[in-house]
Amino acid sequence: MGRHYFRFQARIQRSVETSPGNVGGAIQASLGGRYALALFELARDAKTIDAVESSLANVRDALTQSEDFRTLTSSPMVSRGAAVKAVSAVADELGVDATTKSFLGVLAENHRLGALPKIIKAFRTLAAQHRGEIAAEVTSAHPLTDEQVIELKHQLRQRVGREVSVDLSVDPSLLGGLVVRVGSQMIDSSIKTRLNTLAHAMKG
């Protein structure tokens, strides 16, 4: 690894350990949040927030779709050297940007790959705040079309009074409808939840 990587690693580690100021608010309360904040500050300085956010979305999708990748990030049996090498290969395959690739290497070196889901979620929140938006997590039974996403953003914007950044995921077990979380507020219109509610009422 070159000097750039080690400078990058030192800056990430320094940011995580010192956790300065109030930037990021409650996000800094967790280790994953501090890593996310450190990455966000690097991306902000480099003006690559959008690129990093897009890369992290690809990483999140890979975690969802690949059991091998999930094992790499979560198994204590994977050595540090093997994790660094493997995550670098995954980063190349996913086509992530240089900042995200270096960051993944730092996580592997520090045995923190298991924190990726929390880091990705926290980074999206920080990016949305930076753009003056509210981050919403949207889970649907089937992938949404571009038109549906546009309409969803419009409806959420009318509801919360601000622009909304949506983080989309798919869960076939919902059967139909959507589950939307905006901050601590849950908006649930899924068939699965309605059926569960009905079943509970019938038991009563």
JSON list of N, CA and C in Angstrom, two decimals, residues 113-164:
[
{"chain": "A", "resi": 113, "resn": "LEU", "atom": "N", "xyz": [-15.17, -4.21, 9.50]},
{"chain": "A", "resi": 113, "resn": "LEU", "atom": "CA", "xyz": [-16.06, -4.40, 8.36]},
{"chain": "A", "resi": 113, "resn": "LEU", "atom": "C", "xyz": [-17.48, -4.75, 8.81]},
{"chain": "A", "resi": 114, "resn": "GLY", "atom": "N", "xyz": [-17.60, -5.36, 9.97]},
{"chain": "A", "resi": 114, "resn": "GLY", "atom": "CA", "xyz": [-18.91, -5.73, 10.47]},
{"chain": "A", "resi": 114, "resn": "GLY", "atom": "C", "xyz": [-19.80, -4.53, 10.75]},
{"chain": "A", "resi": 115, "resn": "ALA", "atom": "N", "xyz": [-19.19, -3.36, 10.87]},
{"chain": "A", "resi": 115, "resn": "ALA", "atom": "CA", "xyz": [-19.97, -2.14, 11.14]},
{"chain": "A", "resi": 115, "resn": "ALA", "atom": "C", "xyz": [-20.49, -1.48, 9.87]},
{"chain": "A", "resi": 116, "resn": "LEU", "atom": "N", "xyz": [-20.23, -2.07, 8.72]},
{"chain": "A", "resi": 116, "resn": "LEU", "atom": "CA", "xyz": [-20.60, -1.44, 7.44]},
{"chain": "A", "resi": 116, "resn": "LEU", "atom": "C", "xyz": [-22.07, -1.04, 7.35]},
{"chain": "A", "resi": 117, "resn": "PRO", "atom": "N", "xyz": [-23.03, -1.91, 7.69]},
{"chain": "A", "resi": 117, "resn": "PRO", "atom": "CA", "xyz": [-24.43, -1.48, 7.57]},
{"chain": "A", "resi": 117, "resn": "PRO", "atom": "C", "xyz": [-24.74, -0.21, 8.35]},
{"chain": "A", "resi": 118, "resn": "LYS", "atom": "N", "xyz": [-24.23, -0.10, 9.57]},
{"chain": "A", "resi": 118, "resn": "LYS", "atom": "CA", "xyz": [-24.48, 1.10, 10.38]},
{"chain": "A", "resi": 118, "resn": "LYS", "atom": "C", "xyz": [-23.74, 2.30, 9.81]},
{"chain": "A", "resi": 119, "resn": "ILE", "atom": "N", "xyz": [-22.54, 2.07, 9.30]},
{"chain": "A", "resi": 119, "resn": "ILE", "atom": "CA", "xyz": [-21.76, 3.17, 8.70]},
{"chain": "A", "resi": 119, "resn": "ILE", "atom": "C", "xyz": [-22.48, 3.71, 7.48]},
{"chain": "A", "resi": 120, "resn": "ILE", "atom": "N", "xyz": [-22.97, 2.81, 6.63]},
{"chain": "A", "resi": 120, "resn": "ILE", "atom": "CA", "xyz": [-23.65, 3.23, 5.40]},
{"chain": "A", "resi": 120, "resn": "ILE", "atom": "C", "xyz": [-24.91, 4.02, 5.74]},
{"chain": "A", "resi": 121, "resn": "LYS", "atom": "N", "xyz": [-25.68, 3.54, 6.69]},
{"chain": "A", "resi": 121, "resn": "LYS", "atom": "CA", "xyz": [-26.90, 4.24, 7.10]},
{"chain": "A", "resi": 121, "resn": "LYS", "atom": "C", "xyz": [-26.58, 5.63, 7.65]},
{"chain": "A", "resi": 122, "resn": "ALA", "atom": "N", "xyz": [-25.56, 5.72, 8.51]},
{"chain": "A", "resi": 122, "resn": "ALA", "atom": "CA", "xyz": [-25.19, 7.00, 9.10]},
{"chain": "A", "resi": 122, "resn": "ALA", "atom": "C", "xyz": [-24.66, 7.97, 8.04]},
{"chain": "A", "resi": 123, "resn": "PHE", "atom": "N", "xyz": [-23.89, 7.46, 7.08]},
{"chain": "A", "resi": 123, "resn": "PHE", "atom": "CA", "xyz": [-23.36, 8.33, 6.03]},
{"chain": "A", "resi": 123, "resn": "PHE", "atom": "C", "xyz": [-24.50, 8.92, 5.22]},
{"chain": "A", "resi": 124, "resn": "ARG", "atom": "N", "xyz": [-25.50, 8.11, 4.89]},
{"chain": "A", "resi": 124, "resn": "ARG", "atom": "CA", "xyz": [-26.64, 8.62, 4.11]},
{"chain": "A", "resi": 124, "resn": "ARG", "atom": "C", "xyz": [-27.35, 9.73, 4.88]},
{"chain": "A", "resi": 125, "resn": "THR", "atom": "N", "xyz": [-27.48, 9.57, 6.19]},
{"chain": "A", "resi": 125, "resn": "THR", "atom": "CA", "xyz": [-28.12, 10.60, 7.00]},
{"chain": "A", "resi": 125, "resn": "THR", "atom": "C", "xyz": [-27.31, 11.89, 6.96]},
{"chain": "A", "resi": 126, "resn": "LEU", "atom": "N", "xyz": [-26.00, 11.78, 7.09]},
{"chain": "A", "resi": 126, "resn": "LEU", "atom": "CA", "xyz": [-25.13, 12.95, 7.03]},
{"chain": "A", "resi": 126, "resn": "LEU", "atom": "C", "xyz": [-25.20, 13.63, 5.67]},
{"chain": "A", "resi": 127, "resn": "ALA", "atom": "N", "xyz": [-25.20, 12.84, 4.61]},
{"chain": "A", "resi": 127, "resn": "ALA", "atom": "CA", "xyz": [-25.25, 13.40, 3.25]},
{"chain": "A", "resi": 127, "resn": "ALA", "atom": "C", "xyz": [-26.57, 14.13, 3.03]},
{"chain": "A", "resi": 128, "resn": "ALA", "atom": "N", "xyz": [-27.66, 13.54, 3.52]},
{"chain": "A", "resi": 128, "resn": "ALA", "atom": "CA", "xyz": [-28.97, 14.18, 3.37]},
{"chain": "A", "resi": 128, "resn": "ALA", "atom": "C", "xyz": [-29.02, 15.50, 4.14]},
{"chain": "A", "resi": 129, "resn": "GLN", "atom": "N", "xyz": [-28.49, 15.49, 5.37]},
{"chain": "A", "resi": 129, "resn": "GLN", "atom": "CA", "xyz": [-28.45, 16.72, 6.16]},
{"chain": "A", "resi": 129, "resn": "GLN", "atom": "C", "xyz": [-27.63, 17.79, 5.45]},
{"chain": "A", "resi": 130, "resn": "HIS", "atom": "N", "xyz": [-26.53, 17.39, 4.85]},
{"chain": "A", "resi": 130, "resn": "HIS", "atom": "CA", "xyz": [-25.66, 18.32, 4.14]},
{"chain": "A", "resi": 130, "resn": "HIS", "atom": "C", "xyz": [-26.40, 19.00, 2.98]},
{"chain": "A", "resi": 131, "resn": "ARG", "atom": "N", "xyz": [-27.31, 18.26, 2.35]},
{"chain": "A", "resi": 131, "resn": "ARG", "atom": "CA", "xyz": [-28.08, 18.80, 1.22]},
{"chain": "A", "resi": 131, "resn": "ARG", "atom": "C", "xyz": [-29.37, 19.49, 1.68]},
{"chain": "A", "resi": 132, "resn": "GLY", "atom": "N", "xyz": [-29.59, 19.53, 2.99]},
{"chain": "A", "resi": 132, "resn": "GLY", "atom": "CA", "xyz": [-30.81, 20.14, 3.50]},
{"chain": "A", "resi": 132, "resn": "GLY", "atom": "C", "xyz": [-32.01, 19.25, 3.34]},
{"chain": "A", "resi": 133, "resn": "GLU", "atom": "N", "xyz": [-31.79, 17.93, 3.25]},
{"chain": "A", "resi": 133, "resn": "GLU", "atom": "CA", "xyz": [-32.86, 16.96, 3.06]},
{"chain": "A", "resi": 133, "resn": "GLU", "atom": "C", "xyz": [-33.08, 16.14, 4.33]},
{"chain": "A", "resi": 134, "resn": "ILE", "atom": "N", "xyz": [-34.19, 15.42, 4.34]},
{"chain": "A", "resi": 134, "resn": "ILE", "atom": "CA", "xyz": [-34.45, 14.42, 5.37]},
{"chain": "A", "resi": 134, "resn": "ILE", "atom": "C", "xyz": [-34.26, 13.05, 4.74]},
{"chain": "A", "resi": 135, "resn": "ALA", "atom": "N", "xyz": [-33.55, 12.16, 5.42]},
{"chain": "A", "resi": 135, "resn": "ALA", "atom": "CA", "xyz": [-33.32, 10.81, 4.89]},
{"chain": "A", "resi": 135, "resn": "ALA", "atom": "C", "xyz": [-34.49, 9.91, 5.26]},
{"chain": "A", "resi": 136, "resn": "ALA", "atom": "N", "xyz": [-35.00, 9.20, 4.27]},
{"chain": "A", "resi": 136, "resn": "ALA", "atom": "CA", "xyz": [-36.09, 8.25, 4.49]},
{"chain": "A", "resi": 136, "resn": "ALA", "atom": "C", "xyz": [-35.66, 6.86, 4.03]},
{"chain": "A", "resi": 137, "resn": "GLU", "atom": "N", "xyz": [-35.92, 5.86, 4.85]},
{"chain": "A", "resi": 137, "resn": "GLU", "atom": "CA", "xyz": [-35.65, 4.47, 4.47]},
{"chain": "A", "resi": 137, "resn": "GLU", "atom": "C", "xyz": [-36.95, 3.88, 3.94]},
{"chain": "A", "resi": 138, "resn": "VAL", "atom": "N", "xyz": [-36.91, 3.38, 2.70]},
{"chain": "A", "resi": 138, "resn": "VAL", "atom": "CA", "xyz": [-38.11, 2.86, 2.05]},
{"chain": "A", "resi": 138, "resn": "VAL", "atom": "C", "xyz": [-37.89, 1.40, 1.69]},
{"chain": "A", "resi": 139, "resn": "THR", "atom": "N", "xyz": [-38.75, 0.54, 2.20]},
{"chain": "A", "resi": 139, "resn": "THR", "atom": "CA", "xyz": [-38.70, -0.88, 1.88]},
{"chain": "A", "resi": 139, "resn": "THR", "atom": "C", "xyz": [-39.98, -1.25, 1.14]},
{"chain": "A", "resi": 140, "resn": "SER", "atom": "N", "xyz": [-39.82, -1.89, -0.01]},
{"chain": "A", "resi": 140, "resn": "SER", "atom": "CA", "xyz": [-40.99, -2.27, -0.81]},
{"chain": "A", "resi": 140, "resn": "SER", "atom": "C", "xyz": [-40.94, -3.77, -1.12]},
{"chain": "A", "resi": 141, "resn": "ALA", "atom": "N", "xyz": [-42.09, -4.32, -1.46]},
{"chain": "A", "resi": 141, "resn": "ALA", "atom": "CA", "xyz": [-42.15, -5.74, -1.79]},
{"chain": "A", "resi": 141, "resn": "ALA", "atom": "C", "xyz": [-41.49, -6.02, -3.12]},
{"chain": "A", "resi": 142, "resn": "HIS", "atom": "N", "xyz": [-41.50, -5.03, -4.01]},
{"chain": "A", "resi": 142, "resn": "HIS", "atom": "CA", "xyz": [-40.90, -5.16, -5.34]},
{"chain": "A", "resi": 142, "resn": "HIS", "atom": "C", "xyz": [-40.12, -3.88, -5.65]},
{"chain": "A", "resi": 143, "resn": "PRO", "atom": "N", "xyz": [-39.13, -3.94, -6.53]},
{"chain": "A", "resi": 143, "resn": "PRO", "atom": "CA", "xyz": [-38.39, -2.72, -6.90]},
{"chain": "A", "resi": 143, "resn": "PRO", "atom": "C", "xyz": [-39.34, -1.65, -7.43]},
{"chain": "A", "resi": 144, "resn": "LEU", "atom": "N", "xyz": [-39.12, -0.41, -7.04]},
{"chain": "A", "resi": 144, "resn": "LEU", "atom": "CA", "xyz": [-39.94, 0.70, -7.51]},
{"chain": "A", "resi": 144, "resn": "LEU", "atom": "C", "xyz": [-39.41, 1.23, -8.84]},
{"chain": "A", "resi": 145, "resn": "THR", "atom": "N", "xyz": [-40.32, 1.65, -9.69]},
{"chain": "A", "resi": 145, "resn": "THR", "atom": "CA", "xyz": [-39.91, 2.28, -10.94]},
{"chain": "A", "resi": 145, "resn": "THR", "atom": "C", "xyz": [-39.47, 3.70, -10.67]},
{"chain": "A", "resi": 146, "resn": "ASP", "atom": "N", "xyz": [-38.79, 4.31, -11.65]},
{"chain": "A", "resi": 146, "resn": "ASP", "atom": "CA", "xyz": [-38.36, 5.70, -11.50]},
{"chain": "A", "resi": 146, "resn": "ASP", "atom": "C", "xyz": [-39.55, 6.62, -11.24]},
{"chain": "A", "resi": 147, "resn": "GLU", "atom": "N", "xyz": [-40.67, 6.35, -11.96]},
{"chain": "A", "resi": 147, "resn": "GLU", "atom": "CA", "xyz": [-41.86, 7.18, -11.78]},
{"chain": "A", "resi": 147, "resn": "GLU", "atom": "C", "xyz": [-42.43, 7.03, -10.37]},
{"chain": "A", "resi": 148, "resn": "GLN", "atom": "N", "xyz": [-42.40, 5.80, -9.83]},
{"chain": "A", "resi": 148, "resn": "GLN", "atom": "CA", "xyz": [-42.91, 5.58, -8.48]},
{"chain": "A", "resi": 148, "resn": "GLN", "atom": "C", "xyz": [-42.04, 6.27, -7.44]},
{"chain": "A", "resi": 149, "resn": "VAL", "atom": "N", "xyz": [-40.72, 6.27, -7.67]},
{"chain": "A", "resi": 149, "resn": "VAL", "atom": "CA", "xyz": [-39.81, 6.93, -6.73]},
{"chain": "A", "resi": 149, "resn": "VAL", "atom": "C", "xyz": [-40.06, 8.44, -6.73]},
{"chain": "A", "resi": 150, "resn": "ILE", "atom": "N", "xyz": [-40.26, 9.01, -7.92]},
{"chain": "A", "resi": 150, "resn": "ILE", "atom": "CA", "xyz": [-40.54, 10.44, -8.03]},
{"chain": "A", "resi": 150, "resn": "ILE", "atom": "C", "xyz": [-41.82, 10.79, -7.29]},
{"chain": "A", "resi": 151, "resn": "GLU", "atom": "N", "xyz": [-42.86, 9.98, -7.48]},
{"chain": "A", "resi": 151, "resn": "GLU", "atom": "CA", "xyz": [-44.14, 10.23, -6.81]},
{"chain": "A", "resi": 151, "resn": "GLU", "atom": "C", "xyz": [-44.01, 10.05, -5.30]},
{"chain": "A", "resi": 152, "resn": "LEU", "atom": "N", "xyz": [-43.23, 9.05, -4.88]},
{"chain": "A", "resi": 152, "resn": "LEU", "atom": "CA", "xyz": [-43.02, 8.81, -3.45]},
{"chain": "A", "resi": 152, "resn": "LEU", "atom": "C", "xyz": [-42.33, 10.02, -2.81]},
{"chain": "A", "resi": 153, "resn": "LYS", "atom": "N", "xyz": [-41.29, 10.52, -3.47]},
{"chain": "A", "resi": 153, "resn": "LYS", "atom": "CA", "xyz": [-40.58, 11.69, -2.95]},
{"chain": "A", "resi": 153, "resn": "LYS", "atom": "C", "xyz": [-41.53, 12.89, -2.84]},
{"chain": "A", "resi": 154, "resn": "HIS", "atom": "N", "xyz": [-42.40, 13.03, -3.85]},
{"chain": "A", "resi": 154, "resn": "HIS", "atom": "CA", "xyz": [-43.36, 14.14, -3.84]},
{"chain": "A", "resi": 154, "resn": "HIS", "atom": "C", "xyz": [-44.30, 14.02, -2.65]},
{"chain": "A", "resi": 155, "resn": "GLN", "atom": "N", "xyz": [-44.82, 12.81, -2.42]},
{"chain": "A", "resi": 155, "resn": "GLN", "atom": "CA", "xyz": [-45.75, 12.60, -1.31]},
{"chain": "A", "resi": 155, "resn": "GLN", "atom": "C", "xyz": [-45.07, 12.83, 0.04]},
{"chain": "A", "resi": 156, "resn": "LEU", "atom": "N", "xyz": [-43.83, 12.34, 0.17]},
{"chain": "A", "resi": 156, "resn": "LEU", "atom": "CA", "xyz": [-43.10, 12.52, 1.42]},
{"chain": "A", "resi": 156, "resn": "LEU", "atom": "C", "xyz": [-42.75, 14.00, 1.65]},
{"chain": "A", "resi": 157, "resn": "ARG", "atom": "N", "xyz": [-42.40, 14.69, 0.57]},
{"chain": "A", "resi": 157, "resn": "ARG", "atom": "CA", "xyz": [-42.08, 16.11, 0.69]},
{"chain": "A", "resi": 157, "resn": "ARG", "atom": "C", "xyz": [-43.30, 16.89, 1.18]},
{"chain": "A", "resi": 158, "resn": "GLN", "atom": "N", "xyz": [-44.48, 16.54, 0.68]},
{"chain": "A", "resi": 158, "resn": "GLN", "atom": "CA", "xyz": [-45.70, 17.20, 1.14]},
{"chain": "A", "resi": 158, "resn": "GLN", "atom": "C", "xyz": [-45.97, 16.89, 2.60]},
{"chain": "A", "resi": 159, "resn": "ARG", "atom": "N", "xyz": [-45.61, 15.68, 3.01]},
{"chain": "A", "resi": 159, "resn": "ARG", "atom": "CA", "xyz": [-45.89, 15.25, 4.40]},
{"chain": "A", "resi": 159, "resn": "ARG", "atom": "C", "xyz": [-44.95, 15.91, 5.41]},
{"chain": "A", "resi": 160, "resn": "VAL", "atom": "N", "xyz": [-43.64, 15.99, 5.06]},
{"chain": "A", "resi": 160, "resn": "VAL", "atom": "CA", "xyz": [-42.67, 16.49, 6.05]},
{"chain": "A", "resi": 160, "resn": "VAL", "atom": "C", "xyz": [-42.27, 17.94, 5.80]},
{"chain": "A", "resi": 161, "resn": "GLY", "atom": "N", "xyz": [-42.65, 18.49, 4.63]},
{"chain": "A", "resi": 161, "resn": "GLY", "atom": "CA", "xyz": [-42.36, 19.89, 4.36]},
{"chain": "A", "resi": 161, "resn": "GLY", "atom": "C", "xyz": [-40.94, 20.19, 3.94]},
{"chain": "A", "resi": 162, "resn": "ARG", "atom": "N", "xyz": [-40.18, 19.16, 3.57]},
{"chain": "A", "resi": 162, "resn": "ARG", "atom": "CA", "xyz": [-38.79, 19.34, 3.13]},
{"chain": "A", "resi": 162, "resn": "ARG", "atom": "C", "xyz": [-38.48, 18.32, 2.05]},
{"chain": "A", "resi": 163, "resn": "GLU", "atom": "N", "xyz": [-37.38, 18.58, 1.33]},
{"chain": "A", "resi": 163, "resn": "GLU", "atom": "CA", "xyz": [-36.92, 17.60, 0.36]},
{"chain": "A", "resi": 163, "resn": "GLU", "atom": "C", "xyz": [-36.52, 16.32, 1.09]},
{"chain": "A", "resi": 164, "resn": "VAL", "atom": "N", "xyz": [-36.75, 15.19, 0.45]},
{"chain": "A", "resi": 164, "resn": "VAL", "atom": "CA", "xyz": [-36.49, 13.90, 1.07]},
{"chain": "A", "resi": 164, "resn": "VAL", "atom": "C", "xyz": [-35.55, 13.07, 0.20]}
]
